Amino acid sequence: MTATRLDENILLTADNCRYCLMCRHVCPIGHVTGLETLTPHGWGLMIASNRRGLLTWNDESVFKLYSCADCGTCRAHCVTDQPLPETIATARAQVVEAGLAPPAVGRVAEMLQRWQNPYEEQAPEPVEGRGEVALFVGDEATYLRPGLLDAALKLLEAAGIRPVLIGRGRSNGYVASSLGLIEIAHDLARANLEDLAASGARRLLVLSPGDFFAFKQLYPERLQLSLPDSVDLSEVTVLLAQALDRGELAFEPLPPGPPHAYVDPSHSVRVKTRYDAPRKLLAAVIPAPPVELFWRRERTHPVGSTALKFTIPQFADHLTWARLGDARQAGAQRLISEDAGTLKALGDHAARFGVEVLSLYELLASQLR
Amino acid sequence: MKYSFPREMIRSELEDIVGQHFVSVEETDRLVYSTDWSWMPQMWLDRGERLPMPDYIVHPGSAEEISEIMDIANKYHLPVVPWGGGSGTQGGALPMFGGILLDMKRMNKIIEIDEVSLTVTAQAGINGQQLEWALNEKGLTLPHYAASAKCATLGGYLAPRGTGTISTKYGKAEDMVMSMQIVLPTGEIIRTPPVPQHAAGPDWTRLWLGAEGTLGVITEATMRVEYIPESRLLRAVLFDDLSKALEAGRRMMTRRLHPFVIRLYDPASTKTRVKAILGYDFDGAYMVLGFDGDPDIAALEEEKALEMCAELGGRDLGPEPGWKWWNHRYDFYYPPINLKLPWMYGTTETITTYDKIEKLYWAEKKAVEEGFAEWNVRFIGHFSHWFHWGVMLYSRFIIEEPPQDAREALRLHNRIWNTAMQAVLANGGMINEHHGIGLKLGRYMRKQYGDAWPFLLRLKKMIDPNGIMNPGKVGF
Ligand SMILES: Cc1cc2nc3c(=O)[nH]c(=O)nc-3n(C[C@H](O)[C@H](O)[C@H](O)COP(=O)(O)OP(=O)(O)OC[C@H]3O[C@@H](n4cnc5c(N)ncnc54)[C@H](O)[C@@H]3O)c2cc1C
Ligand code: SF4
Ligand code: SF4
């Protein structure tokens, strides 16, 4: 599968976005850079201008093209659901095909081709056994937050679920797709779907909204691959919150501590119904009312955990600093989230902002009754 | 991008002031900043043509930095063009002669929210929606509900004297200004008086409201805010006759009801835009009415308003079509359902007193429709900002198949504007109510102001002796 075989129509979205300013207020990169070029309309105009011969792809313009975080916030706020992040990914695929991608893209491509993840020189683990429920582990929970998986499994067990693990150590394909590495993204997605088929599961659980987005939207829209209709997809937090509601789970509350806030993970905006479940779980272990960050729920800004960290790490860091600054402004001293990538990015910079970062699954598991 | 020696010198001087990261001369940025939201430059790029570009895109971090930038601009005689969100429709932020484009978005801090006096002080580059969200967290709202809140900045609300959806009760953006900090073209950083109502001499604060960056840069503003209203009522009324609908609105305003919105679509808009966006297929003039505040008072005012409408044959459609409009009022601006290229369009909005408004509407409609019949031009309008003495007409022309050649298209666009503005001026209208003058309307300023225009030119010369600020705009 190559970029030229992708539906060219998606690039026509650029013609819609090039002169539209209606989602720029939620674009995190526009927010941290203040640069008109790095807003949805800027990317739309760049791609549209390239097609009109007014802009060529060179080091400078390609840097700008790769500055979008592929966080989905623009599309989540678009009344007409224009697939701008998909359009940007498609334009990047064309840049990759033309051999003009930034060198970092080549390095990520090599790692993904060889190891199926961009973090460690280690191959994914094969699926063991079959069962009704599968849990997609992915690469970030495996390599960026060891401990998260065990905690999640302990919680699921308490709720009566023992999932078959799939995709352990393998990328969900988002990074590759975002960087314009369509063939690689396709191979990774297909491998994950093959794992799922091998597990025989009819329910697929994921640990983060990023994984949910990958299976639910990215595979069909960007890669023309789909979950089988018979498979039900849900986030672990949603399932645990339901178990909590039914009284199947109970937690020992922590003693009162400094003010805390829940951090909606990167990609949260792409899963519109998810915002209450993690908050409900958190309230079961920290009953004091949380402070809320400014960039929360429907307007969640990502931290630097998206594909951007591989190509333009300085912008990725700015995203993380902005969220930590947001927390400091709100008066939060403890930040809690469940996504491994989000935890890693926050954790790497937390000390500078005087905040502590905690993993929701690990916190919950430690307080299980 | 590598510049020649003098330009590299200036670039490096600018970098000394704001830091290297905050000056861009890159080709992609220069292209993106070459167009704002006005039709002319957008069409120009759409047809594959190039526009004038800024030489330096600078993101200042403080009034002091802007003051130093003014020194450089005066020394080298470089244009300085303030840029907020670039959402202006009149070409006000276009860097017509290159120079320094000052993107204000780095100056986006809220300095203070005063919950006792109900004011907010913020830097001028703050995004309208982000400011609103921050106020909402405290139960407050800035009652300038511009349809561009998501993209415009506070400075951009004030510089062209914007008007928002709920202006009929709460006023124009300029009416909310308590005080401003301004950097003059000569570099002085001044602050206008702390309160708007006083008798300590003339009200010179207003000089910068409507100056559109030609008299200096607004760097900070203190604005009056309100509590989020306790209740909101919305309702729609349908009139067979536009004239009667206008009279109903006039009665509501002159008898001092306090609707926060009266939005009256003419039959042509009702049949096209309202149908396309809201899905209602009404024949006649569709009017949305809104009342807010104390629930009992709002309900009583709504009842009185409906009585006035009924007396004039207005049919109450109930709350649903009112709420639908309110909840989808910004949908009109999202592509591909908005007015967009390759169509040609222009908003020739105007304002006048009640005794003249209807005549003006028909005169402008006739002039445009008859004058450009061979282009199948459509003229539509709505009346959305009501005062107790008059009302704004948001009139628009639309051509679905304009000339493909950029120059021909530009010429036709200008000719239609000329026709519309002649009709407006001949019927006692102002050449603009809230989008401002920008590049588009500068040529009508002399006609608008007659003998007062040379006085305004002298004022400009005095405040900006080297003519560095936003040249070619507001007729200066
Ligand atoms: C979708 C959409 C809907 C709109 N709806 C409305 C509406 O409901 N009501 C309304 O009034 N307008 C509306 N507009 C027009 C426009 O958005 C407004 O005029 C807006 O307030 C401009 O703000 P901006 O920050 O984008 O300014 P820009 O477009 O960047 O600038 C406009 C002018 O102000 C000057 N300027 C900007 N900032 C400063 C500053 N700090 N100091 C001095 N001069 C400055 C610029 O040089 C330029 O001349 C709409 C536009 C769009 C795109
Ligand atoms: S995604 Fe939607 S709101 Fe954003 S620029 Fe494109 S059309 Fe406008
Ligand atoms: S995907 Fe995120 S960073 Fe990219 S344009 Fe949309 S909102 Fe901005």
Short mmCIF file of N, CA, C and O in Angstrom, two decimals, chain A residues 15-22 24-26 31 33-37 41-42 45-46 49 52-55 60-61 64 77-80 82 292 294-296 299, chain B residues 26-29 31-33 35 37 42 45-46 48-50 59 83 85-87 103 105 127 129-130 133-134 137 147 150-151 331 333-337 340-341:
data_model
loop_
_atom_site.label_atom_id
_atom_site.label_comp_id
_atom_site.label_asym_id
_atom_site.label_seq_id
_atom_site.Cartn_x
_atom_site.Cartn_y
_atom_site.Cartn_z
N ASP A 15 -8.39 21.92 1.23
CA ASP A 15 -9.07 23.06 0.62
C ASP A 15 -10.15 23.61 1.53
O ASP A 15 -10.47 24.80 1.49
N ASN A 16 -10.74 22.74 2.33
CA ASN A 16 -11.72 23.22 3.30
C ASN A 16 -11.04 23.93 4.47
O ASN A 16 -11.50 24.97 4.92
N CYS A 17 -9.97 23.36 4.93
CA CYS A 17 -9.33 23.90 6.15
C CYS A 17 -8.46 25.13 5.87
O CYS A 17 -8.22 25.92 6.78
N ARG A 18 -8.02 25.29 4.64
CA ARG A 18 -6.99 26.33 4.39
C ARG A 18 -7.44 27.71 4.82
O ARG A 18 -6.64 28.53 5.25
N TYR A 19 -8.74 28.01 4.69
CA TYR A 19 -9.22 29.32 5.09
C TYR A 19 -10.23 29.23 6.23
O TYR A 19 -11.08 30.11 6.37
N CYS A 20 -10.15 28.19 7.01
CA CYS A 20 -11.09 28.06 8.13
C CYS A 20 -10.31 28.22 9.43
O CYS A 20 -9.27 27.62 9.61
N LEU A 21 -10.87 29.03 10.32
CA LEU A 21 -10.15 29.33 11.57
C LEU A 21 -10.93 28.81 12.78
O LEU A 21 -10.66 29.22 13.91
N MET A 22 -11.89 27.91 12.54
CA MET A 22 -12.85 27.59 13.60
C MET A 22 -12.39 26.57 14.63
O MET A 22 -13.11 26.28 15.57
N ARG A 24 -8.87 26.54 15.58
CA ARG A 24 -7.51 26.90 15.97
C ARG A 24 -7.37 27.14 17.47
O ARG A 24 -6.31 26.99 18.04
N HIS A 25 -8.50 27.49 18.12
CA HIS A 25 -8.45 27.78 19.55
C HIS A 25 -8.16 26.54 20.38
O HIS A 25 -7.82 26.64 21.55
N VAL A 26 -8.34 25.36 19.79
CA VAL A 26 -8.06 24.14 20.56
C VAL A 26 -6.78 23.44 20.09
O VAL A 26 -6.41 22.42 20.65
N HIS A 31 -1.22 26.74 20.03
CA HIS A 31 -1.23 27.40 21.33
C HIS A 31 0.19 27.59 21.88
O HIS A 31 0.52 28.66 22.38
N THR A 33 3.08 27.53 20.17
CA THR A 33 4.02 28.25 19.30
C THR A 33 3.53 29.66 18.94
O THR A 33 4.34 30.53 18.63
N GLY A 34 2.21 29.87 18.96
CA GLY A 34 1.67 31.18 18.57
C GLY A 34 1.85 31.48 17.09
O GLY A 34 1.58 32.58 16.63
N LEU A 35 2.28 30.50 16.34
CA LEU A 35 2.57 30.73 14.92
C LEU A 35 1.37 30.31 14.07
O LEU A 35 0.90 29.18 14.16
N GLU A 36 0.91 31.23 13.25
CA GLU A 36 -0.26 30.98 12.39
C GLU A 36 -0.05 29.74 11.51
O GLU A 36 -0.99 28.98 11.27
N THR A 37 1.17 29.56 11.05
CA THR A 37 1.47 28.43 10.17
C THR A 37 1.18 27.11 10.87
O THR A 37 0.76 26.14 10.23
N HIS A 41 -5.52 25.80 10.11
CA HIS A 41 -5.64 26.50 8.82
C HIS A 41 -4.27 26.62 8.15
O HIS A 41 -4.15 26.55 6.93
N GLY A 42 -3.23 26.77 8.95
CA GLY A 42 -1.87 26.87 8.40
C GLY A 42 -1.49 25.59 7.66
O GLY A 42 -0.99 25.64 6.53
N LEU A 45 -3.50 25.34 4.52
CA LEU A 45 -3.02 26.24 3.47
C LEU A 45 -1.70 25.74 2.87
O LEU A 45 -1.48 25.84 1.66
N MET A 46 -0.85 25.16 3.72
CA MET A 46 0.42 24.62 3.20
C MET A 46 0.15 23.52 2.18
O MET A 46 0.72 23.51 1.08
N SER A 49 -1.51 24.87 -0.89
CA SER A 49 -0.58 25.68 -1.69
C SER A 49 0.41 24.80 -2.43
O SER A 49 0.83 25.11 -3.55
N ARG A 52 -1.12 23.71 -5.45
CA ARG A 52 -1.28 24.78 -6.44
C ARG A 52 0.06 25.32 -6.95
O ARG A 52 0.10 26.35 -7.63
N GLY A 53 1.12 24.68 -6.53
CA GLY A 53 2.44 25.10 -7.01
C GLY A 53 2.98 26.34 -6.33
O GLY A 53 3.91 26.97 -6.82
N LEU A 54 2.37 26.74 -5.20
CA LEU A 54 2.85 27.94 -4.51
C LEU A 54 3.85 27.63 -3.41
O LEU A 54 4.44 28.53 -2.83
N LEU A 55 3.98 26.35 -3.08
CA LEU A 55 4.90 25.95 -2.00
C LEU A 55 5.50 24.60 -2.35
O LEU A 55 4.76 23.68 -2.72
N GLU A 60 12.54 23.21 5.18
CA GLU A 60 11.78 24.12 6.04
C GLU A 60 10.30 23.77 6.05
O GLU A 60 9.68 23.65 7.12
N SER A 61 9.71 23.60 4.88
CA SER A 61 8.27 23.34 4.85
C SER A 61 7.96 21.94 5.39
O SER A 61 6.92 21.73 6.01
N LYS A 64 7.72 22.05 9.04
CA LYS A 64 6.41 22.60 9.45
C LYS A 64 5.33 21.52 9.30
O LYS A 64 4.47 21.37 10.16
N HIS A 77 -13.37 19.02 17.18
CA HIS A 77 -14.13 20.27 17.32
C HIS A 77 -14.70 20.76 15.99
O HIS A 77 -15.23 21.86 15.93
N CYS A 78 -14.58 19.97 14.97
CA CYS A 78 -15.03 20.41 13.65
C CYS A 78 -16.48 19.99 13.43
O CYS A 78 -16.79 18.80 13.46
N VAL A 79 -17.32 20.97 13.21
CA VAL A 79 -18.75 20.70 13.03
C VAL A 79 -18.98 19.78 11.83
O VAL A 79 -19.90 18.96 11.82
N THR A 80 -18.13 19.90 10.81
CA THR A 80 -18.33 19.08 9.62
C THR A 80 -17.36 17.90 9.57
O THR A 80 -17.21 17.25 8.53
N GLN A 82 -14.11 17.37 9.45
CA GLN A 82 -13.09 17.30 8.40
C GLN A 82 -11.88 16.51 8.92
O GLN A 82 -11.35 16.82 10.00
N GLU A 292 -9.50 20.70 38.50
CA GLU A 292 -9.58 20.34 37.07
C GLU A 292 -8.61 21.22 36.30
O GLU A 292 -8.50 22.42 36.56
N PHE A 294 -7.23 23.24 32.96
CA PHE A 294 -7.93 24.06 31.96
C PHE A 294 -8.18 23.24 30.69
O PHE A 294 -9.27 23.22 30.14
N TRP A 295 -7.15 22.54 30.23
CA TRP A 295 -7.25 21.78 28.97
C TRP A 295 -7.67 20.36 29.31
O TRP A 295 -6.84 19.45 29.36
N ARG A 296 -8.94 20.17 29.53
CA ARG A 296 -9.46 18.90 30.03
C ARG A 296 -10.61 18.42 29.14
O ARG A 296 -11.09 19.15 28.29
N ARG A 299 -11.66 19.36 25.54
CA ARG A 299 -10.61 20.22 24.99
C ARG A 299 -9.22 19.79 25.47
O ARG A 299 -8.29 20.61 25.51
N GLU B 26 10.89 32.72 7.38
CA GLU B 26 10.79 31.49 6.58
C GLU B 26 9.67 31.59 5.55
O GLU B 26 8.62 32.18 5.80
N GLU B 27 9.91 30.97 4.43
CA GLU B 27 9.03 31.09 3.27
C GLU B 27 7.60 30.63 3.59
O GLU B 27 6.63 31.28 3.21
N THR B 28 7.49 29.50 4.29
CA THR B 28 6.16 28.97 4.59
C THR B 28 5.38 29.95 5.46
O THR B 28 4.19 30.19 5.24
N ASP B 29 6.05 30.49 6.47
CA ASP B 29 5.37 31.44 7.35
C ASP B 29 4.97 32.69 6.56
O ASP B 29 3.86 33.21 6.73
N LEU B 31 4.24 32.94 3.49
CA LEU B 31 3.07 32.62 2.66
C LEU B 31 1.79 32.62 3.50
O LEU B 31 0.78 33.22 3.12
N VAL B 32 1.85 31.95 4.64
CA VAL B 32 0.63 31.81 5.46
C VAL B 32 0.17 33.18 5.97
O VAL B 32 -1.03 33.46 6.01
N TYR B 33 1.11 34.05 6.30
CA TYR B 33 0.74 35.38 6.80
C TYR B 33 0.42 36.36 5.66
O TYR B 33 0.19 37.53 5.91
N THR B 35 -2.17 36.16 3.81
CA THR B 35 -3.62 36.33 3.65
C THR B 35 -4.33 36.29 4.98
O THR B 35 -3.95 35.53 5.87
N TRP B 37 -8.63 36.72 6.46
CA TRP B 37 -9.87 36.02 6.12
C TRP B 37 -10.69 36.80 5.09
O TRP B 37 -11.86 36.55 4.89
N GLN B 42 -7.61 35.61 -0.45
CA GLN B 42 -7.87 34.17 -0.50
C GLN B 42 -8.09 33.72 -1.94
O GLN B 42 -7.57 32.70 -2.39
N LEU B 45 -4.75 33.62 -3.94
CA LEU B 45 -3.97 32.39 -3.74
C LEU B 45 -4.66 31.19 -4.37
O LEU B 45 -4.02 30.30 -4.94
N ASP B 46 -5.98 31.19 -4.25
CA ASP B 46 -6.76 30.08 -4.82
C ASP B 46 -6.49 29.93 -6.31
O ASP B 46 -6.46 28.83 -6.85
N GLY B 48 -3.76 30.50 -7.67
CA GLY B 48 -2.34 30.21 -7.89
C GLY B 48 -1.46 31.44 -8.04
O GLY B 48 -0.36 31.36 -8.58
N GLU B 49 -1.95 32.59 -7.57
CA GLU B 49 -1.17 33.83 -7.68
C GLU B 49 -0.48 34.13 -6.34
O GLU B 49 -0.94 33.68 -5.30
N ARG B 50 0.59 34.92 -6.40
CA ARG B 50 1.31 35.25 -5.16
C ARG B 50 0.90 36.61 -4.62
O ARG B 50 0.58 37.52 -5.38
N HIS B 59 7.03 37.91 16.94
CA HIS B 59 6.12 37.63 18.05
C HIS B 59 6.62 38.35 19.30
O HIS B 59 7.43 37.80 20.05
N TRP B 83 -1.16 41.92 13.87
CA TRP B 83 -1.91 40.72 13.45
C TRP B 83 -2.41 40.04 14.71
O TRP B 83 -1.61 39.70 15.59
N GLY B 85 -5.74 37.43 15.09
CA GLY B 85 -6.05 36.08 14.63
C GLY B 85 -6.12 36.00 13.11
O GLY B 85 -6.36 34.94 12.55
N GLY B 86 -5.96 37.13 12.45
CA GLY B 86 -6.07 37.14 10.99
C GLY B 86 -7.48 36.81 10.51
O GLY B 86 -7.68 36.40 9.38
N SER B 87 -8.46 37.01 11.39
CA SER B 87 -9.83 36.64 11.02
C SER B 87 -10.61 37.79 10.42
O SER B 87 -11.79 37.67 10.12
N ASP B 103 2.78 39.58 15.13
CA ASP B 103 1.75 38.63 15.56
C ASP B 103 1.66 38.71 17.08
O ASP B 103 2.61 38.43 17.79
N LYS B 105 -0.01 36.99 19.25
CA LYS B 105 -0.52 35.83 20.01
C LYS B 105 0.36 35.37 21.17
O LYS B 105 -0.08 34.60 22.01
N ASN B 127 -6.66 34.65 22.79
CA ASN B 127 -7.74 34.14 21.94
C ASN B 127 -9.10 34.34 22.64
O ASN B 127 -9.21 34.11 23.85
N GLN B 129 -12.01 32.74 22.61
CA GLN B 129 -12.66 31.60 23.25
C GLN B 129 -11.91 31.17 24.51
O GLN B 129 -12.51 30.79 25.51
N GLN B 130 -10.59 31.25 24.45
CA GLN B 130 -9.81 30.86 25.63
C GLN B 130 -10.06 31.84 26.78
O GLN B 130 -10.17 31.44 27.94
N TRP B 133 -13.49 30.87 28.17
CA TRP B 133 -13.45 29.68 29.03
C TRP B 133 -12.90 30.02 30.42
O TRP B 133 -13.42 29.56 31.44
N ALA B 134 -11.87 30.85 30.44
CA ALA B 134 -11.27 31.21 31.74
C ALA B 134 -12.27 31.99 32.58
O ALA B 134 -12.37 31.78 33.79
N GLU B 137 -15.04 29.75 34.09
CA GLU B 137 -14.65 28.98 35.28
C GLU B 137 -15.02 29.76 36.55
O GLU B 137 -15.15 29.18 37.61
N ALA B 147 -18.92 35.74 16.31
CA ALA B 147 -18.89 34.41 15.68
C ALA B 147 -17.46 33.98 15.44
O ALA B 147 -17.18 32.82 15.17
N LYS B 150 -13.63 31.97 18.32
CA LYS B 150 -12.69 30.86 18.32
C LYS B 150 -11.37 31.23 17.63
O LYS B 150 -10.37 30.55 17.82
N CYS B 151 -11.41 32.25 16.80
CA CYS B 151 -10.18 32.57 16.08
C CYS B 151 -9.64 33.97 16.34
O CYS B 151 -8.45 34.21 16.14
N ASP B 331 -22.29 27.23 13.14
CA ASP B 331 -22.14 26.23 12.07
C ASP B 331 -22.06 26.90 10.70
O ASP B 331 -21.48 26.35 9.76
N TYR B 333 -20.24 28.94 9.67
CA TYR B 333 -18.88 29.32 9.28
C TYR B 333 -17.97 28.14 8.99
O TYR B 333 -16.78 28.32 8.73
N TYR B 334 -18.50 26.91 9.10
CA TYR B 334 -17.62 25.75 8.89
C TYR B 334 -17.69 25.27 7.44
O TYR B 334 -18.77 25.01 6.92
N PRO B 335 -16.52 25.10 6.80
CA PRO B 335 -16.53 24.52 5.46
C PRO B 335 -16.92 23.04 5.54
O PRO B 335 -16.64 22.42 6.56
N PRO B 336 -17.53 22.46 4.55
CA PRO B 336 -17.84 23.10 3.27
C PRO B 336 -19.21 23.76 3.23
O PRO B 336 -19.66 24.12 2.15
N ILE B 337 -19.88 23.94 4.42
CA ILE B 337 -21.23 24.49 4.37
C ILE B 337 -21.26 26.01 4.48
O ILE B 337 -22.32 26.62 4.44
N LYS B 340 -17.84 29.76 0.51
CA LYS B 340 -16.41 29.56 0.28
C LYS B 340 -16.08 29.58 -1.20
O LYS B 340 -16.96 29.46 -2.05
N LEU B 341 -14.78 29.70 -1.43
CA LEU B 341 -14.29 29.67 -2.81
C LEU B 341 -14.65 28.34 -3.45
O LEU B 341 -14.78 27.35 -2.72
#
